[in-house]
Tab-separated table of C-alpha atoms and ligand atoms in Angstrom:
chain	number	residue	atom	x	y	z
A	1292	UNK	CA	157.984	49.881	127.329
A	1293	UNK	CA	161.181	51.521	126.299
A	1294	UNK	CA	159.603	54.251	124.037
A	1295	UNK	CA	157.883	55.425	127.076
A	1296	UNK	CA	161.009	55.163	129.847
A	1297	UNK	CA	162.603	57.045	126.860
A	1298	UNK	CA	160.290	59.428	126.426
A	1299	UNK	CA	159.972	60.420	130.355
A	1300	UNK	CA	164.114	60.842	130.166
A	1301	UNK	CA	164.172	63.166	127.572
A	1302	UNK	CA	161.655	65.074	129.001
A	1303	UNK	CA	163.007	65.786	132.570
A	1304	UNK	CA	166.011	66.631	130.634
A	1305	UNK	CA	164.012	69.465	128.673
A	1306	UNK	CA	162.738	70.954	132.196
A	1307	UNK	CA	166.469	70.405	133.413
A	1308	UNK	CA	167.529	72.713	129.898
A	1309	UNK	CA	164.850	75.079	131.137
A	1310	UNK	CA	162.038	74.242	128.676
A	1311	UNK	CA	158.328	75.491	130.166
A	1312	UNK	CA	156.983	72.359	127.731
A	1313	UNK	CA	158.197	68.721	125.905
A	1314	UNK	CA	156.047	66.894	124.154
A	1315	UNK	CA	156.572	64.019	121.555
A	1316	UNK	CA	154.879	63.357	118.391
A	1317	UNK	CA	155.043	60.575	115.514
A	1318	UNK	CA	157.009	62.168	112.783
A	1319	UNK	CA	154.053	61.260	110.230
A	1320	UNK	CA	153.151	63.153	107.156
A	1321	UNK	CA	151.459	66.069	108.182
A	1322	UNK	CA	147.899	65.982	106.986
A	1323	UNK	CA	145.560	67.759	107.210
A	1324	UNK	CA	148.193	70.735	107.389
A	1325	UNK	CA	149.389	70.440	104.319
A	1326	UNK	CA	146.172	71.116	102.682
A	1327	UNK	CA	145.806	74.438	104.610
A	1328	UNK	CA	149.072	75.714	104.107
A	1329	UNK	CA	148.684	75.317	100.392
A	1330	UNK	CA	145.682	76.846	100.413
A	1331	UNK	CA	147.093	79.855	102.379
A	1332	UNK	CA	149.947	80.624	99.583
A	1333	UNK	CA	147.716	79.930	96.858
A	1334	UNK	CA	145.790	82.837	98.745
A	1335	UNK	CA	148.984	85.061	98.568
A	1336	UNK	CA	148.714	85.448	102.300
A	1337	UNK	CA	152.730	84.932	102.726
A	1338	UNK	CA	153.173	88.346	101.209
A	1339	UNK	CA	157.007	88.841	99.850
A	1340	UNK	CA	158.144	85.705	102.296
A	1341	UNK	CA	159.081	83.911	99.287
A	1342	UNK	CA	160.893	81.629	101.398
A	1343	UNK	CA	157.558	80.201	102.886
A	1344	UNK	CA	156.762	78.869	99.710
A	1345	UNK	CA	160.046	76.897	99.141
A	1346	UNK	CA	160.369	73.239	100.600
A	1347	UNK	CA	157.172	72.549	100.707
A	1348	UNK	CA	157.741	68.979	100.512
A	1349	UNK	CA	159.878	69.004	103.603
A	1350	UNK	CA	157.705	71.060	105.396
A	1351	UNK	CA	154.949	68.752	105.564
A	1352	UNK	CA	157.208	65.400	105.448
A	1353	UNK	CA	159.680	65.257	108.463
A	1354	UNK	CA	161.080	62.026	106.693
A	1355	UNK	CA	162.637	64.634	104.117
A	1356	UNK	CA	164.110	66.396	106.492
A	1357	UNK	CA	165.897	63.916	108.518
A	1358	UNK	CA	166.771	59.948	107.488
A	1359	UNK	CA	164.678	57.658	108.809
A	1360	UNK	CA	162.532	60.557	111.011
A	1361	UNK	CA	160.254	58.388	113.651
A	1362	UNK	CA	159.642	61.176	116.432
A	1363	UNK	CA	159.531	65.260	116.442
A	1364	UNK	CA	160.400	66.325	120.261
A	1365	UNK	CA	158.885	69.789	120.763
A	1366	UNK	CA	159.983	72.109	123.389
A	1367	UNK	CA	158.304	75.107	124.946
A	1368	UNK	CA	161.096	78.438	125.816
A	1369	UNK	CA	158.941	81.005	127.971
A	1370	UNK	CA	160.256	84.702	126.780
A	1371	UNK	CA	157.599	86.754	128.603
A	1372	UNK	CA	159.636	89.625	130.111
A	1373	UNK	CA	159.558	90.574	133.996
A	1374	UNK	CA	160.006	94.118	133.154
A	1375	UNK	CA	157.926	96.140	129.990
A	1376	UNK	CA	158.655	98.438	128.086
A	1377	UNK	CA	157.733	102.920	128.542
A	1378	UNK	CA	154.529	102.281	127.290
A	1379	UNK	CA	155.270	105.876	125.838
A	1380	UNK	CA	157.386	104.512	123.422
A	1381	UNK	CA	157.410	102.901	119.842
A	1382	UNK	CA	157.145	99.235	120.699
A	1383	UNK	CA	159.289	96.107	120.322
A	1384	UNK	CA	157.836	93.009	120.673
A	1385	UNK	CA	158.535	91.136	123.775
A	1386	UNK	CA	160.131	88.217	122.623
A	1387	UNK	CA	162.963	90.647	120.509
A	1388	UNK	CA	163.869	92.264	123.951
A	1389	UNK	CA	166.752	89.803	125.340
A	1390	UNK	CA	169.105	87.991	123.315
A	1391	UNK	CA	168.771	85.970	119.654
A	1392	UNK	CA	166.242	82.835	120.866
A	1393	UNK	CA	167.732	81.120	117.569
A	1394	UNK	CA	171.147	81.348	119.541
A	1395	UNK	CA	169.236	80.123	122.689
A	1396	UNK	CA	167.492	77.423	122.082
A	1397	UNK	CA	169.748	75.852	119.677
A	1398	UNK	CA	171.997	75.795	122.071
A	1399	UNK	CA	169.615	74.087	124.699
A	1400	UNK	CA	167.694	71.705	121.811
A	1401	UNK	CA	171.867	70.468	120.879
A	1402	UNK	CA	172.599	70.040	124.656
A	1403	UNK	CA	169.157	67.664	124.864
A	1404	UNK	CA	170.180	65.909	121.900
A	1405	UNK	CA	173.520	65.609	123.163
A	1406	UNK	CA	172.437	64.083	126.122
A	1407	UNK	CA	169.750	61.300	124.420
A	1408	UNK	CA	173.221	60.136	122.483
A	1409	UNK	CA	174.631	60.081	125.916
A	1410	UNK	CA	172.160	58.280	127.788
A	1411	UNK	CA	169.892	56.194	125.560
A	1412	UNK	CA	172.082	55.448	122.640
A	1413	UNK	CA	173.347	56.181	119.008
A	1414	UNK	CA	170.512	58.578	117.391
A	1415	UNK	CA	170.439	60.544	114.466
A	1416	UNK	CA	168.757	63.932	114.371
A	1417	UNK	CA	168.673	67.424	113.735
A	1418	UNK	CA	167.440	70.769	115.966
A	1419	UNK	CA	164.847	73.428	114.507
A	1420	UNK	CA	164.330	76.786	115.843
A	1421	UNK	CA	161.654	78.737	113.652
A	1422	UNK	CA	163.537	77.031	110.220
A	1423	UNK	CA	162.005	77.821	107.037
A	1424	UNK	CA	161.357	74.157	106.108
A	1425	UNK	CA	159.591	73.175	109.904
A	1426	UNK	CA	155.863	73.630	110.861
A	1427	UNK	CA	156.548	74.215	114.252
A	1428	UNK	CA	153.241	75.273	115.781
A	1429	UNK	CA	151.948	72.205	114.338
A	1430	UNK	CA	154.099	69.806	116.051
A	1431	UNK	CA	153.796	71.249	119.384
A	1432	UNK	CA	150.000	71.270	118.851
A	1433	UNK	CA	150.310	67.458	118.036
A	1434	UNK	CA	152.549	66.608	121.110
A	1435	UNK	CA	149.793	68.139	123.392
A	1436	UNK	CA	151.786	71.430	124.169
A	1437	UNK	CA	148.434	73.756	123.161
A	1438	UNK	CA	145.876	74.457	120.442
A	1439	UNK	CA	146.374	76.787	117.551
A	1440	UNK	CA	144.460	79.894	118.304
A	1441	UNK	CA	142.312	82.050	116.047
A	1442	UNK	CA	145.109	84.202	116.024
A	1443	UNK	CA	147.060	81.246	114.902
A	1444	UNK	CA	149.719	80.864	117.553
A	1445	UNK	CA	150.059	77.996	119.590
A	1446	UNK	CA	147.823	78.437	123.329
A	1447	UNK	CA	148.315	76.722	125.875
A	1448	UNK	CA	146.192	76.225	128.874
A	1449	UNK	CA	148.852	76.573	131.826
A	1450	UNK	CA	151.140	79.331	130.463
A	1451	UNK	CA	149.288	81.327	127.244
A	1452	UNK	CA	150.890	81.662	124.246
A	1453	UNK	CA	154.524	83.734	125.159
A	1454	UNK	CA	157.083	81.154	124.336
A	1455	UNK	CA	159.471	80.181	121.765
A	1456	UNK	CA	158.837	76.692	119.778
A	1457	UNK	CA	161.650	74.228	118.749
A	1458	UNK	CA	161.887	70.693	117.917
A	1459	UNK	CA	164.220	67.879	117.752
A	1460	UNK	CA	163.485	65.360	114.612
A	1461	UNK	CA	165.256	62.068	115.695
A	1462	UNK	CA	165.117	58.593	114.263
A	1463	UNK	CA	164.246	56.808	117.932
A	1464	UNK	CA	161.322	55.673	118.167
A	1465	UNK	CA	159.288	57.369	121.357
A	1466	UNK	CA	155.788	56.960	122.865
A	1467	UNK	CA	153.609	60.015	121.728
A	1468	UNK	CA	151.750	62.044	123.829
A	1469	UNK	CA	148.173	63.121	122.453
A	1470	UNK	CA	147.221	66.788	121.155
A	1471	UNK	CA	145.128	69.020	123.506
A	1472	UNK	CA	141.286	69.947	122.702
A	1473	UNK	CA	140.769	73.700	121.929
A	1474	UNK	CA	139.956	76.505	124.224
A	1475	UNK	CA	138.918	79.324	122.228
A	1476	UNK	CA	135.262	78.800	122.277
A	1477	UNK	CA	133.706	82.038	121.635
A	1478	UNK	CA	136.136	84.433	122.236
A	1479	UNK	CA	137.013	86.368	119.351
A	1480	UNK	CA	139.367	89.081	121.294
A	1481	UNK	CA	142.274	88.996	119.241
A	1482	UNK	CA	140.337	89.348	115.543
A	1483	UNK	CA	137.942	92.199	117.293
A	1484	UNK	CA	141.607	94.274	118.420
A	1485	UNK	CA	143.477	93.648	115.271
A	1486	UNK	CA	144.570	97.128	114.249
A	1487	UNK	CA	144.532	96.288	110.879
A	1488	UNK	CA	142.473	93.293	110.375
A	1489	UNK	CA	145.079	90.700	109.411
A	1490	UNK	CA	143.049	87.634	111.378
A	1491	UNK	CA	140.728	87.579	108.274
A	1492	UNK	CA	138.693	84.714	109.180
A	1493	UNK	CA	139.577	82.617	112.533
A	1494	UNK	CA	142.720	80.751	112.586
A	1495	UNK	CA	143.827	82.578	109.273
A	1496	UNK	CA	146.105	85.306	109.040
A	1497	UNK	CA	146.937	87.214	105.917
A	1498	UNK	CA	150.832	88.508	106.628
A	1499	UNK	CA	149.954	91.517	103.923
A	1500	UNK	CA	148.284	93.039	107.073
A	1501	UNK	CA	149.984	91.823	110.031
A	1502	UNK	CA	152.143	94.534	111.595
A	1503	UNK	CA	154.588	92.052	112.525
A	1504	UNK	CA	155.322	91.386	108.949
A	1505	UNK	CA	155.202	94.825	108.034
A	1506	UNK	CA	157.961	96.167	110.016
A	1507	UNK	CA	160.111	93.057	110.226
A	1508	UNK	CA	160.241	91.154	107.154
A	1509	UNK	CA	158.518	93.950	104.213
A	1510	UNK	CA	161.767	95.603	102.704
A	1511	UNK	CA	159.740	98.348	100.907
A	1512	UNK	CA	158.591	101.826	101.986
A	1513	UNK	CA	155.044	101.036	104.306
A	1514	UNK	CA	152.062	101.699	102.173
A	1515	UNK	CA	150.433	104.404	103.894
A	1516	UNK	CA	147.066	102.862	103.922
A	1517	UNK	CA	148.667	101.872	107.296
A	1518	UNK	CA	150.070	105.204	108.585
A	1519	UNK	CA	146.770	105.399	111.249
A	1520	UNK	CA	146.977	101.626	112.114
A	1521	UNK	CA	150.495	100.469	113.917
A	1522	UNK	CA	149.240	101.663	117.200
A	1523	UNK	CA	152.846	101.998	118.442
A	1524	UNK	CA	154.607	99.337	117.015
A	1525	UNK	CA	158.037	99.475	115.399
A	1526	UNK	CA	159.450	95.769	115.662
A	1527	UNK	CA	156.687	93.259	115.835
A	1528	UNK	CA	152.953	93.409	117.203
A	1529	UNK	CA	151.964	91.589	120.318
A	1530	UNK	CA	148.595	93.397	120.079
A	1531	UNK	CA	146.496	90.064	119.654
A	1532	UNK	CA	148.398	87.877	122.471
A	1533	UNK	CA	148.388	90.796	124.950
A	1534	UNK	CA	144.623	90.586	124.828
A	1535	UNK	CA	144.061	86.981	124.429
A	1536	UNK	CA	142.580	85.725	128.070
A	1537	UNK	CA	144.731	82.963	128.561
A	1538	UNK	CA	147.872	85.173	128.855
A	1539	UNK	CA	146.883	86.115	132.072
A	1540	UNK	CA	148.557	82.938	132.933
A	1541	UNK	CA	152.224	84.204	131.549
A	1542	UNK	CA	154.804	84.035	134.055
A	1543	UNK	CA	158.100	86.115	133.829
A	1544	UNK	CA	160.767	83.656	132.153
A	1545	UNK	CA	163.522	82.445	133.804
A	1546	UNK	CA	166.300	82.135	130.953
A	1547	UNK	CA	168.554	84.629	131.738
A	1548	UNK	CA	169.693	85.361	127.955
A	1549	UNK	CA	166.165	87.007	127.524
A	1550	UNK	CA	166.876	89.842	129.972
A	1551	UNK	CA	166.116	93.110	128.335
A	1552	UNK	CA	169.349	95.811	127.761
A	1553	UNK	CA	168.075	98.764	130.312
A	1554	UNK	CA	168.102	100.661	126.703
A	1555	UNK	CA	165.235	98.825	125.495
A	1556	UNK	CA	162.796	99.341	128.659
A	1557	UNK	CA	163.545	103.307	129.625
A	1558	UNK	CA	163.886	104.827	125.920
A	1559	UNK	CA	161.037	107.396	125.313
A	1560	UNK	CA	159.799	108.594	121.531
A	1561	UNK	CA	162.841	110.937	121.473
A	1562	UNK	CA	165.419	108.960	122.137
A	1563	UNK	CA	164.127	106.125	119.433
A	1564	UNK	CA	163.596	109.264	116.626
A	1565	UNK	CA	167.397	110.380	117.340
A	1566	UNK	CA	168.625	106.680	117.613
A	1567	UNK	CA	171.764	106.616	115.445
A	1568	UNK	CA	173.384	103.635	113.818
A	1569	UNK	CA	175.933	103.205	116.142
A	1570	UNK	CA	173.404	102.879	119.069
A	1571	UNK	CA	171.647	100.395	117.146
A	1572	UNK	CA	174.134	98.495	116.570
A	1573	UNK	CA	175.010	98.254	120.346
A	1574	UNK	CA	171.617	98.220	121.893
A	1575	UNK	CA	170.495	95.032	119.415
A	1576	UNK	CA	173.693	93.733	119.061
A	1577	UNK	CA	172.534	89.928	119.966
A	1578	UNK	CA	168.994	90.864	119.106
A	1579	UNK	CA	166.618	89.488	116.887
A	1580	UNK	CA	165.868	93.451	115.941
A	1581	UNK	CA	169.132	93.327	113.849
A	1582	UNK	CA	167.358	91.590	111.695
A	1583	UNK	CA	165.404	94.372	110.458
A	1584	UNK	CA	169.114	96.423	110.201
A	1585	UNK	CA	169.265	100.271	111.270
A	1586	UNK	CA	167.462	101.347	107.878
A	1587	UNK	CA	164.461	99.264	108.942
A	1588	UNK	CA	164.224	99.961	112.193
A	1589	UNK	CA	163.720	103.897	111.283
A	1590	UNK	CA	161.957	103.422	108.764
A	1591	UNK	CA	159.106	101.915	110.966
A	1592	UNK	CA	159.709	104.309	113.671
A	1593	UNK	CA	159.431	107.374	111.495
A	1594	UNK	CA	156.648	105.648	109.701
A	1595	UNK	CA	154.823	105.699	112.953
A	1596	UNK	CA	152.312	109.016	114.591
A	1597	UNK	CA	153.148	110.521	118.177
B	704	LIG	S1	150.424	90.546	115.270
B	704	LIG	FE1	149.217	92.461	115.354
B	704	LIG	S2	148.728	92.935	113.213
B	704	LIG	FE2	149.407	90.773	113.276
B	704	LIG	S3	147.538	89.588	113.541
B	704	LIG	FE3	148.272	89.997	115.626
B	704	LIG	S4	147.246	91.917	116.245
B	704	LIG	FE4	147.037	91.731	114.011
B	705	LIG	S1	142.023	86.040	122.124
B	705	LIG	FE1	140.380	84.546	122.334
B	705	LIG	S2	140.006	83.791	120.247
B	705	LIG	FE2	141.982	84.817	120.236
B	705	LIG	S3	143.470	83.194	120.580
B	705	LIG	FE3	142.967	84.058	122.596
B	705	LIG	S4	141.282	82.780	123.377
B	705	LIG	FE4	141.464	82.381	121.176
């Protein structure tokens, strides 16, 4: 069948690109999602992301994204970093240390659709990288890349959960592959080491809590009913991956662009409290940390206790 032979080409393309992960899905209406993710901004749990609230009709419909949508190719982009971070340190989270992955995998997701015009024909499309109006995690679940964890990020069996999601929405037609059963089972690690409780129920985060919302995309001065809670963290919070039992699986990435400036790694607590805007500027210059700007950035690391 040609959907298939089409399918398989694309996807040793992906793994040519560097992509850990391809997998294909029907670009179908997604429901049950869109149930849940009403139900989680009815719930207020977006906090001042505005934004996740907008589009909600293209978020669930693919076909209102892109003309005539038949297949969403999702691709897997390993981040996890050879070297960590002085543990002595306020922390960045691990997938901010290297370069922009917007910049990266757009670049990589344009090359692969690129090549499909190239190689199988005339096909219309467009490339997501964490976009507003995409449900990412829920098309790579539905390709078979992983199950949704209780901490709500995509798992999957071979590699754990330290990788970037993007997707392709094309109008070719392309066998699907099948989604994966779940592997949680009892575990409840990441909910138990939650600093501040944010997994309120499993698979259900509320961002008002999550650390990673707090000192990335909350614009206001921290509410100090979290002073005692960051444990550390000044850009992100990879508190409930770094104990989830299937990242013992991570392997150090191989894309290059994710190498971490020297900067990032040695820095102790001193050199972080006397950072100065020009240094910021240079250390983060193509990372995703800019997008907190200099202000943010010290806010959260003043916010935090030695
Ligand atoms: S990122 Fe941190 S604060 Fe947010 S849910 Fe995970 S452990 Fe909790
Ligand atoms: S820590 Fe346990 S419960 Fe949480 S996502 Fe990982 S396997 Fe699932």
């Amino acid at each position: 069948m040609q959907s298939s032979a089409n399918a398989k080409l694309i996807k040793a393309e992906a793994e040519r690109l560097g992509f850990m992960g391809c997998g294909i899905s029907k670009a179908d209406f997604l429901e049950p999602e869109a149930r849940n993710l009403e139900q989680w901004l009815n719930h207020g749990y977006q906090g001042d992301m505005a934004w996740m609230a907008n589009h909600f009709d293209k978020r669930v419909n693919p076909r209102k994204l892109v003309d005539g949508a038949k297949s969403v190719v999702s691709v897997l982009l390993n981040y996890y970093p050879e070297k960590k971070q002085n543990a002595d340190a306020p922390q960045i989270s691990k997938y901010a240390y290297g370069t922009d992955y917007h910049f990266v995998i757009k670049d990589k997701l344009k090359a692969l659709l690129h090549f499909i015009n190239q190689n199988i024909g005339e096909v219309g499309g467009r490339a997501f990288v964490d976009s507003a109006p995409v449900l990412d995690r829920a098309w790579a679940q539905r390709s078979g890349l992983g199950w949704i964890g209780k901490h709500t990020l995509l798992i999957n069996q071979k590699a754990g959960s330290f990788f970037f999601i993007g997707e392709l929405i094309i109008d070719l037609e392309l066998e699907p592959d099948h989604p994966t059963t779940e592997h949680c089972g009892t575990c409840t690690r990441c909910i138990d080491a939650c600093p501040t409780g944010a997994i309120v129920q499993e698979n259900l985060v509320d961002a008002n809590k999550c650390i990673s919302y707090l000192t990335i995309e909350y614009k206001k001065e921290l509410p100090a009913a979290f002073q005692n809670q960051m444990e550390g963290w000044a850009f992100g919070c990879d508190i409930c991956q770094d104990v989830c039992p299937w990242n013992r699986f991570s392997a150090p990435t191989k894309e290059p662009a994710f190498t971490a400036d020297e900067r990032i790694l040695k820095n102790d607590w001193a050199d972080w409290q006397e950072i100065t805007e020009e240094v910021f500027k240079e250390v983060f210059k193509n990372s995703a940390v800019k997008r907190t700007k200099f202000e943010g950035f010290t806010r959260n690391i003043k916010f935090l206790k030695k």
